[in-house]
PDB file of C-alpha atoms in Angstrom:
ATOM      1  CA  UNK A   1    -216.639 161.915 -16.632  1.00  0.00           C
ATOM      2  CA  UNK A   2    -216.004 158.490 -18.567  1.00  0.00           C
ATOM      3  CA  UNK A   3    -217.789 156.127 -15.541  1.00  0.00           C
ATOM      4  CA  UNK A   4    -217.473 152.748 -15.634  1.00  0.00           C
ATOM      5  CA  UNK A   5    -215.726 151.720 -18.858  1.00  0.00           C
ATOM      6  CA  UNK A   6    -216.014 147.705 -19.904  1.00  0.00           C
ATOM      7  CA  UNK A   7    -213.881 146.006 -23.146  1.00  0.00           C
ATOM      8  CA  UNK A   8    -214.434 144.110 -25.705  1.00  0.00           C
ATOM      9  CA  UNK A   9    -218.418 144.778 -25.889  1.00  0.00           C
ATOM     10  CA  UNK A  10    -218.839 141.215 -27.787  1.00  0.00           C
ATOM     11  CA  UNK A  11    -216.382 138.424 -28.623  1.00  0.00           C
ATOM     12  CA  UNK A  12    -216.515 134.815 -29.165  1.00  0.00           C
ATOM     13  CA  UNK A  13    -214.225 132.243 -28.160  1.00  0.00           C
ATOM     14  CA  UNK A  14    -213.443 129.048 -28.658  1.00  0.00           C
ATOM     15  CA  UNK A  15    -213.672 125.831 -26.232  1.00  0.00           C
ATOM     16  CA  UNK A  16    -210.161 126.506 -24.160  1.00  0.00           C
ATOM     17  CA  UNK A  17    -209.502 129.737 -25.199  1.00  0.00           C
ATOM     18  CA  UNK A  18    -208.763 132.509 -22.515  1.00  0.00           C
ATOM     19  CA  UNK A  19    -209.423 136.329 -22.201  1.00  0.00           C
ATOM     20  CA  UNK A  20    -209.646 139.376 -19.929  1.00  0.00           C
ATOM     21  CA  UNK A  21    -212.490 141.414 -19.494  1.00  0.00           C
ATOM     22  CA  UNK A  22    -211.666 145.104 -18.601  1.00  0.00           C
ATOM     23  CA  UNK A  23    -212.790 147.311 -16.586  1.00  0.00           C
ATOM     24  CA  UNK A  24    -211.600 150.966 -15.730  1.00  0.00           C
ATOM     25  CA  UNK A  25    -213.570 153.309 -13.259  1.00  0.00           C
ATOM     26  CA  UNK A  26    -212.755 157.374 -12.820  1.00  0.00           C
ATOM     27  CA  UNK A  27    -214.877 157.956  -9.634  1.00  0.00           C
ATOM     28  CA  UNK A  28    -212.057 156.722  -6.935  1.00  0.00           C
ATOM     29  CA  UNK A  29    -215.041 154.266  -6.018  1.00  0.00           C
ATOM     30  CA  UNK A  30    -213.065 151.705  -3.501  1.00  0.00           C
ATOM     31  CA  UNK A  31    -215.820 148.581  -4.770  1.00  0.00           C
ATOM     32  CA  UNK A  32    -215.515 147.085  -7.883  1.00  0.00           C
ATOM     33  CA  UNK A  33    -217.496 143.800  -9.172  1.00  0.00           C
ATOM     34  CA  UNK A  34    -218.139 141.702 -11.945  1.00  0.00           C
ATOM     35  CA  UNK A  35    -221.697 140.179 -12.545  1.00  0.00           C
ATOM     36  CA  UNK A  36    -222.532 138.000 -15.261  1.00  0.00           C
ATOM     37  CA  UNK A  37    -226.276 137.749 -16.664  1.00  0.00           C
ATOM     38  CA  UNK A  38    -227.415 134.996 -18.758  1.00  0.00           C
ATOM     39  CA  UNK A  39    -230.638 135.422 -20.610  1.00  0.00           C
ATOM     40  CA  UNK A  40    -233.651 136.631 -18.782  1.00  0.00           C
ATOM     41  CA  UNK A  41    -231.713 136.084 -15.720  1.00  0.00           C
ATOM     42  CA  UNK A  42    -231.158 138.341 -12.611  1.00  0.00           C
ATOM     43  CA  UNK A  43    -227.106 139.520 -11.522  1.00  0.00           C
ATOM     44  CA  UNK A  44    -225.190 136.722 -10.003  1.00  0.00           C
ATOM     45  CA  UNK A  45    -221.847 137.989  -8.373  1.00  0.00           C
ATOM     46  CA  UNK A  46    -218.526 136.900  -9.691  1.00  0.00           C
ATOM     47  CA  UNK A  47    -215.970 138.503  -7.769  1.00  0.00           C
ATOM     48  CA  UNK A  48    -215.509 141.730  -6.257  1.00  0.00           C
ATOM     49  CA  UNK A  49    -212.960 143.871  -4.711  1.00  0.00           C
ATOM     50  CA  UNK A  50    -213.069 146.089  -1.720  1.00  0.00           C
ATOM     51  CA  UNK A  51    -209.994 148.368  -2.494  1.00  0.00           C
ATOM     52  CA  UNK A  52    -206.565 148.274  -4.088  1.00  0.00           C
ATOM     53  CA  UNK A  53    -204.849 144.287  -3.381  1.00  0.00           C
ATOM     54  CA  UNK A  54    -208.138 143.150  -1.884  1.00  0.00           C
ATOM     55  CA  UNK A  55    -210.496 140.546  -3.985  1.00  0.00           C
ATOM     56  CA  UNK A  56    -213.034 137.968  -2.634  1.00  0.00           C
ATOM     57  CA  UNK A  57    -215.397 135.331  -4.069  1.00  0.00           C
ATOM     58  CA  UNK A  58    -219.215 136.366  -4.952  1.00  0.00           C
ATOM     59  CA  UNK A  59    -221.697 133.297  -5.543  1.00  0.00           C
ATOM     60  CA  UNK A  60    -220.299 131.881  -8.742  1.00  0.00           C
ATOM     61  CA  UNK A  61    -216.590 132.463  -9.057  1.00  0.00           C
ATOM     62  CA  UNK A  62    -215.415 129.090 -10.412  1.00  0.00           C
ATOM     63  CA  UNK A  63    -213.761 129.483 -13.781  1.00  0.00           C
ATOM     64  CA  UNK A  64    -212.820 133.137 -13.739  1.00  0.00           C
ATOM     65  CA  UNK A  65    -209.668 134.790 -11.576  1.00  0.00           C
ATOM     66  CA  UNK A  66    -209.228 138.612 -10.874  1.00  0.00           C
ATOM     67  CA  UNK A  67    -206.630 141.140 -10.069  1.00  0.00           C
ATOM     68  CA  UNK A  68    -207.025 144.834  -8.500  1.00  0.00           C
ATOM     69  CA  UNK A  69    -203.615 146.100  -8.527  1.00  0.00           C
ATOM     70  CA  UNK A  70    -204.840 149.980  -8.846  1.00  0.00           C
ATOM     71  CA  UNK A  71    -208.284 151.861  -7.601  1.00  0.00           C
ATOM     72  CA  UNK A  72    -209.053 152.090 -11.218  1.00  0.00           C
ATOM     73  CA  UNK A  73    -208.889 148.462 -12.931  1.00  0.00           C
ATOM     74  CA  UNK A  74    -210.532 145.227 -12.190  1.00  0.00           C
ATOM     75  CA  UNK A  75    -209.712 142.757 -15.184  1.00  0.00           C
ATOM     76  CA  UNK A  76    -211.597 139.680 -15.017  1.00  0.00           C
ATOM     77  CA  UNK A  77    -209.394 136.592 -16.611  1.00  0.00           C
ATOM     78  CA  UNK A  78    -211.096 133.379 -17.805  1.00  0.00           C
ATOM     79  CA  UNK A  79    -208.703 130.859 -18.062  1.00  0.00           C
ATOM     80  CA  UNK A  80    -210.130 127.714 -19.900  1.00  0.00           C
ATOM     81  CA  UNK A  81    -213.362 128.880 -21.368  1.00  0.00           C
ATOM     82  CA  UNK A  82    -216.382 126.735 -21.196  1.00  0.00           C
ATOM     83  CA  UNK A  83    -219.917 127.044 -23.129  1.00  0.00           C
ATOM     84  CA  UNK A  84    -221.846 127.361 -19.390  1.00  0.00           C
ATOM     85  CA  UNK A  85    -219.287 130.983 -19.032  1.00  0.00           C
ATOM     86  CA  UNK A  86    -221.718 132.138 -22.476  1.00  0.00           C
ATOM     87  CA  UNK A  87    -223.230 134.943 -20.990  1.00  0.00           C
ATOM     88  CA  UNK A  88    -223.262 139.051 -20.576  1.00  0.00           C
ATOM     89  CA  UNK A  89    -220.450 140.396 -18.339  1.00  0.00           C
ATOM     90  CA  UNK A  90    -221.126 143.577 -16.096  1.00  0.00           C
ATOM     91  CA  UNK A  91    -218.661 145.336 -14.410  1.00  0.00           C
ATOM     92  CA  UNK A  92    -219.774 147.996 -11.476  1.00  0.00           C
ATOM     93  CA  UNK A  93    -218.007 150.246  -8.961  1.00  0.00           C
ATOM     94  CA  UNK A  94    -219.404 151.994  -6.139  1.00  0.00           C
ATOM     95  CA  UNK A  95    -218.366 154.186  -3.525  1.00  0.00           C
ATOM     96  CA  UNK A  96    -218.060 155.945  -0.692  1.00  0.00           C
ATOM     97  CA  UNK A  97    -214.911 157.314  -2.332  1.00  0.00           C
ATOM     98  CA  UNK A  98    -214.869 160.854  -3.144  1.00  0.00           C
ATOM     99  CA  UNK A  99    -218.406 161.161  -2.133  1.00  0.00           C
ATOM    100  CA  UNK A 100    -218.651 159.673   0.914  1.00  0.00           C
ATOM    101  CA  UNK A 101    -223.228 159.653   0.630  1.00  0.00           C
ATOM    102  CA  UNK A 102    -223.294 158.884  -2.432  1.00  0.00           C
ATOM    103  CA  UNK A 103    -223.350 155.513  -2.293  1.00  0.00           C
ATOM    104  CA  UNK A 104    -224.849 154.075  -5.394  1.00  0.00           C
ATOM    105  CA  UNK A 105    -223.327 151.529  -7.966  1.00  0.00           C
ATOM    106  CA  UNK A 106    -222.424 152.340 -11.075  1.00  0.00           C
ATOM    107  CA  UNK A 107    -222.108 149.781 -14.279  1.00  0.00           C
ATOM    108  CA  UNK A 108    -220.388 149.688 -17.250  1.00  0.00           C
ATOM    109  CA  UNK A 109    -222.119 148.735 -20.757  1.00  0.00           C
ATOM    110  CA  UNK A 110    -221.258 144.922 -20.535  1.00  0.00           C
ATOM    111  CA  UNK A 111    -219.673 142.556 -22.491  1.00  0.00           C
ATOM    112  CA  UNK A 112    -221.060 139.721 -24.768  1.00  0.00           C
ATOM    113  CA  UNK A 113    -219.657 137.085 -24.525  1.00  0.00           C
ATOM    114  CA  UNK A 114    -220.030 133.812 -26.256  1.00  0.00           C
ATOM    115  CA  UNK A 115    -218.231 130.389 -26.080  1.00  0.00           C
ATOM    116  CA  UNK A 116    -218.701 127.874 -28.683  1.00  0.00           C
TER     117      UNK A 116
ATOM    118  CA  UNK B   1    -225.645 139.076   6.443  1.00  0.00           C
ATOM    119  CA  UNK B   2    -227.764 141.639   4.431  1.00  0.00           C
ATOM    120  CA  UNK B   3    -230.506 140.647   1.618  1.00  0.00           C
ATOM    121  CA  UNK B   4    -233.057 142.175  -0.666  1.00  0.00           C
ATOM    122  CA  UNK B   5    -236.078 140.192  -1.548  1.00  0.00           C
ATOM    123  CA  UNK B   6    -237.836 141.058  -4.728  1.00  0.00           C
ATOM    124  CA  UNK B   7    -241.540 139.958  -6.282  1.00  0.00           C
ATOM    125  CA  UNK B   8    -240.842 137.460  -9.119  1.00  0.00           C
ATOM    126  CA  UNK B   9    -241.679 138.475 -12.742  1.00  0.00           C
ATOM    127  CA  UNK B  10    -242.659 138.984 -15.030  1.00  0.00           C
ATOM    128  CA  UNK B  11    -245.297 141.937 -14.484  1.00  0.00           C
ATOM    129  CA  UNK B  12    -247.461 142.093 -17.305  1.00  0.00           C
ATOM    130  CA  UNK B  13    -249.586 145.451 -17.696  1.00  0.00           C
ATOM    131  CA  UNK B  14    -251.709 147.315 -19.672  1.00  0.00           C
ATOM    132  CA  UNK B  15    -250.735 150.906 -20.752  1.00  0.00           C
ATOM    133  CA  UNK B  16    -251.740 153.649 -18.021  1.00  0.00           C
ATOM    134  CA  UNK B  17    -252.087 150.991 -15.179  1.00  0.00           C
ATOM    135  CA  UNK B  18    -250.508 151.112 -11.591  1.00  0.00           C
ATOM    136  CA  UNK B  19    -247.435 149.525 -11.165  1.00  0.00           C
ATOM    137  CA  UNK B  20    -246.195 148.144  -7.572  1.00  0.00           C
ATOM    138  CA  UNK B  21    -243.238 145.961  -7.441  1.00  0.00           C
ATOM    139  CA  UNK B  22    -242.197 144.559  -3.884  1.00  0.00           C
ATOM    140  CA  UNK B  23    -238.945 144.828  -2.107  1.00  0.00           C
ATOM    141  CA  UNK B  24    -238.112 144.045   1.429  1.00  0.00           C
ATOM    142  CA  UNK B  25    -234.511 144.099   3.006  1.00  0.00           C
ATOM    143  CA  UNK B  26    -232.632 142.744   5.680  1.00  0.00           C
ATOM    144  CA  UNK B  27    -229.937 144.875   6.833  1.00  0.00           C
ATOM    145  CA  UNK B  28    -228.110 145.619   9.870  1.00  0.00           C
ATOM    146  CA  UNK B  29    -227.045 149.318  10.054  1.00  0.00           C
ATOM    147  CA  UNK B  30    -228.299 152.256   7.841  1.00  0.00           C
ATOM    148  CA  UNK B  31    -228.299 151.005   5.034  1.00  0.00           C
ATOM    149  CA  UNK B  32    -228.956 153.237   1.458  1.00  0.00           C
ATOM    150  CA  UNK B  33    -231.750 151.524  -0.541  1.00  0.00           C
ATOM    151  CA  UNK B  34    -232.020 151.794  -4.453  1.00  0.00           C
ATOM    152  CA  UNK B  35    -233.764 150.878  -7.319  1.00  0.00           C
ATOM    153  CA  UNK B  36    -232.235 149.867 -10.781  1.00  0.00           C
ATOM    154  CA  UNK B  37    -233.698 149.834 -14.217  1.00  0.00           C
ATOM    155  CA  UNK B  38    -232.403 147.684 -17.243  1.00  0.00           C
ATOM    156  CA  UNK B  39    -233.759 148.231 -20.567  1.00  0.00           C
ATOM    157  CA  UNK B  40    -233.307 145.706 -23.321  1.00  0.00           C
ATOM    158  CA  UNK B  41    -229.576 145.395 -23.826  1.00  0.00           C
ATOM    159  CA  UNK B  42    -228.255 147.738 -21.968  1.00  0.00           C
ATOM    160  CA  UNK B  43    -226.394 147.817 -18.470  1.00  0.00           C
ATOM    161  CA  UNK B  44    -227.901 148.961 -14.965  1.00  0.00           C
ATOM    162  CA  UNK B  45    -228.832 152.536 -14.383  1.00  0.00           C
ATOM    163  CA  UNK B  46    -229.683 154.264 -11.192  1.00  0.00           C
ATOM    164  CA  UNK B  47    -233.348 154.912 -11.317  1.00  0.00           C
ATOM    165  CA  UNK B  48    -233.991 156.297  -8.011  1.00  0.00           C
ATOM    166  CA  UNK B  49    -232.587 156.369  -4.105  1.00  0.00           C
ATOM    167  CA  UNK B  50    -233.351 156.729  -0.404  1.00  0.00           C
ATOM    168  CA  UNK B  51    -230.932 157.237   2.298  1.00  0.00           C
ATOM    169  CA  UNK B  52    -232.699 157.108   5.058  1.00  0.00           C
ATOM    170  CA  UNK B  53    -236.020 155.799   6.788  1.00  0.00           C
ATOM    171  CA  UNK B  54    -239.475 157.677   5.428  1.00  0.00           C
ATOM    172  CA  UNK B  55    -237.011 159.364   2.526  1.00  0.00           C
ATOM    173  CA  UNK B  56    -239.177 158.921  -0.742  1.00  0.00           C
ATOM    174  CA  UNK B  57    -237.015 158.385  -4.079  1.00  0.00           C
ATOM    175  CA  UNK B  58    -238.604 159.517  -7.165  1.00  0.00           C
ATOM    176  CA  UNK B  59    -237.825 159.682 -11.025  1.00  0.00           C
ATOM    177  CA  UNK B  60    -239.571 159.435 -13.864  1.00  0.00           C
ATOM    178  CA  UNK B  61    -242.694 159.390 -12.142  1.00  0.00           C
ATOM    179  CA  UNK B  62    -241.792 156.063 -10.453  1.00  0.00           C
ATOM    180  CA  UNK B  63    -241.557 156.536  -6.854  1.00  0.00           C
ATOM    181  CA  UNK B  64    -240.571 154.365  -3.455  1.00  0.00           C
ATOM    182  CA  UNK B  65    -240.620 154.945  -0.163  1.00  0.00           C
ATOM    183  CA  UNK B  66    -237.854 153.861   2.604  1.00  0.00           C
ATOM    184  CA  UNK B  67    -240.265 152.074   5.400  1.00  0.00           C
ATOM    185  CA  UNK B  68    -237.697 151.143   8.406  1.00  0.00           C
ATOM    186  CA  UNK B  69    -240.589 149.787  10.537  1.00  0.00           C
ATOM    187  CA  UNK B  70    -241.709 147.088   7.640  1.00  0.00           C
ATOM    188  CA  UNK B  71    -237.803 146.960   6.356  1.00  0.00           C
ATOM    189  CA  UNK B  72    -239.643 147.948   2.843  1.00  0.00           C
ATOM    190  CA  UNK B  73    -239.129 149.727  -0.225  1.00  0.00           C
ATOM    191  CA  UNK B  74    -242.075 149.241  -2.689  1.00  0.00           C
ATOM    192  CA  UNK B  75    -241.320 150.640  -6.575  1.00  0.00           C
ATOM    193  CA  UNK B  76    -244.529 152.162  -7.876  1.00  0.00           C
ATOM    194  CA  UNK B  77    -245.926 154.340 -10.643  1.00  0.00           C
ATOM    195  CA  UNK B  78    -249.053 155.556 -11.256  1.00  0.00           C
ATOM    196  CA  UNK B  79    -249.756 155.463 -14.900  1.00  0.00           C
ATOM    197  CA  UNK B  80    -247.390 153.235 -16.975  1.00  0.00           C
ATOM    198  CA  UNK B  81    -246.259 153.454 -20.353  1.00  0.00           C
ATOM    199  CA  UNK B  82    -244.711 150.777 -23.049  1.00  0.00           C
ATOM    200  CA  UNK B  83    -241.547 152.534 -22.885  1.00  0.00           C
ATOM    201  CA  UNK B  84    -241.043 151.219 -18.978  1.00  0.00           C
ATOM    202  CA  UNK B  85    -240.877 147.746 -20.258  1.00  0.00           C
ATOM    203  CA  UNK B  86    -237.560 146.395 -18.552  1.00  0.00           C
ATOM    204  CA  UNK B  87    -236.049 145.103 -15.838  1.00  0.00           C
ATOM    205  CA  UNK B  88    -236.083 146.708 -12.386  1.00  0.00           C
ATOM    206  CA  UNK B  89    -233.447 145.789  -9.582  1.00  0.00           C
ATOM    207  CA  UNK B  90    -234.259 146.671  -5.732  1.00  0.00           C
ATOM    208  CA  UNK B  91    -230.560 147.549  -4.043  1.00  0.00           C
ATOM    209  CA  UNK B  92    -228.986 148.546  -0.696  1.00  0.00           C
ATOM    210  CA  UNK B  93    -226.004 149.885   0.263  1.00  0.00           C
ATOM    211  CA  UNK B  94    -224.687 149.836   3.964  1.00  0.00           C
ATOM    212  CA  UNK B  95    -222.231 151.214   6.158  1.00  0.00           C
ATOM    213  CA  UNK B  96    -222.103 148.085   8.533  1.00  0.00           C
ATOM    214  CA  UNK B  97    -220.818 146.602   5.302  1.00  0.00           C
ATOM    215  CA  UNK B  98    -218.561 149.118   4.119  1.00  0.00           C
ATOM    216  CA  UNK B  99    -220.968 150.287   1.317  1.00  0.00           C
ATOM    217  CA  UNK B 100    -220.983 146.925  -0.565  1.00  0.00           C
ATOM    218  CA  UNK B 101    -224.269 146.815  -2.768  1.00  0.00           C
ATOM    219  CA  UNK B 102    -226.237 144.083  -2.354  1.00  0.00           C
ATOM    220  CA  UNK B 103    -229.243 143.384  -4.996  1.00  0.00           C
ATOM    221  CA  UNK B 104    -232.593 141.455  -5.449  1.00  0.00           C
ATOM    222  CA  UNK B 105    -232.957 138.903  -8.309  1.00  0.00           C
ATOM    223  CA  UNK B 106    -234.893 141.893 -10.798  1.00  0.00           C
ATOM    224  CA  UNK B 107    -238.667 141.745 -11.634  1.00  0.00           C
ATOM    225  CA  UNK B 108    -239.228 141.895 -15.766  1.00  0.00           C
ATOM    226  CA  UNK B 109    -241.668 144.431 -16.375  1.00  0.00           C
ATOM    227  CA  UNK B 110    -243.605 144.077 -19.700  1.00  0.00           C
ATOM    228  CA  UNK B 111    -246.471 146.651 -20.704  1.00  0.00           C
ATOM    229  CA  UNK B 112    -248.765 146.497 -23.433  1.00  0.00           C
ATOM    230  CA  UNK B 113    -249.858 149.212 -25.878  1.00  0.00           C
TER     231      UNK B 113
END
């Protein structure tokens, strides 16, 4: 049981340059969200997703788009990257899906990320 | 809309002292309530969960109780040891929201040998 599986684990970009994040979860889990963390920080919400075709805004989505075209992926796509978007990049799932009690998130390993 | 309120870190303590970190929710519903632990460089793990009210979670020797009547859900541990030096995130989880999980800000834990 692979979880909640995030790539790259580090890159650096350059001013302007754009990437996806991925994310992949094997638990049929209908949430999905991406956090970022910067340093000594707490989780601030990005964007989540509530099921297949369904995304809304967290607390800080400015800068970053998503797509959740199957249960299982949630890329996150930054467009024109910025030195503020350095930061680590969690992505989490969480049910009820096959488990309808069991109710807890679960996060992948995260990504570096740095913009310079 | 629901909430989790966390004591602000950092928690500095000694090693084999008593550890209580606050939480206190506001949900509507029956909601799950969690706690999360983040070691250095790594991503969130479950560290322990209650599903319902007077439940106690425990792991690791860390324990918390679900209190519906003060809407609490204190972390605590009697005896700490250097290797519990991390982050720990209060969560819930509930059904009026269709199981999104909500979490508190995280209270750095830091103890000393």
């Amino acid at each position: 049981n692979a979880g909640v599986t995030q790539t790259p684990k580090f890159r650096i970009l350059k001013i302007g340059q754009s990437m996806t994040l991925q994310c992949t979860q094997d638990m049929n889990h209908n949430y999905m969200y991406w956090y970022r963390q910067d340093p000594g920080m707490g989780l601030k919400l990005i964007y989540y997703s509530v099921g297949a075709g369904i995304t809304d805004k967290g607390e800080v989505p400015n800068g970053y788009n998503v797509s959740r075209s199957t249960t299982e992926d949630f890329p996150l796509r930054l467009e024109l990257a910025a030195p503020s978007q350095t930061s680590v990049y969690f992505c989490a799932s969480s049910g009820p899906g096959q488990a309808p009690m069991n109710t807890e998130a679960f996060f992948g390993q995260g990504t570096r990320l740095t913009v310079v | 809309g629901n909430s989790v309120t966390q004591m602000e870190g950092p928690v500095t303590l000694s090693e084999e002292a008593f550890l209580t970190i606050n939480c206190t929710y506001t949900a509507t519903g029956y909601p799950s309530l969690f706690w999360y632990v983040q070691y250095p460089g790594e991503g969130l793990q479950l560290l322990l969960k209650a599903t319902k009210a007077d439940d106690k979670g425990s792991n690791k020797g860390f324990e918390a109780t679900y209190r519906k009547e003060t809407t609490s859900f204190h972390l605590e541990k009697g005896s700490v040891q250097v290797s519990d030096s991390a982050v720990y995130f209060c969560a819930l989880s509930s059904n009026t929201g269709g199981f999104k999980t909500i979490f508190g800000a995280g209270t750095r834990l830091f103890v000393k040998a």
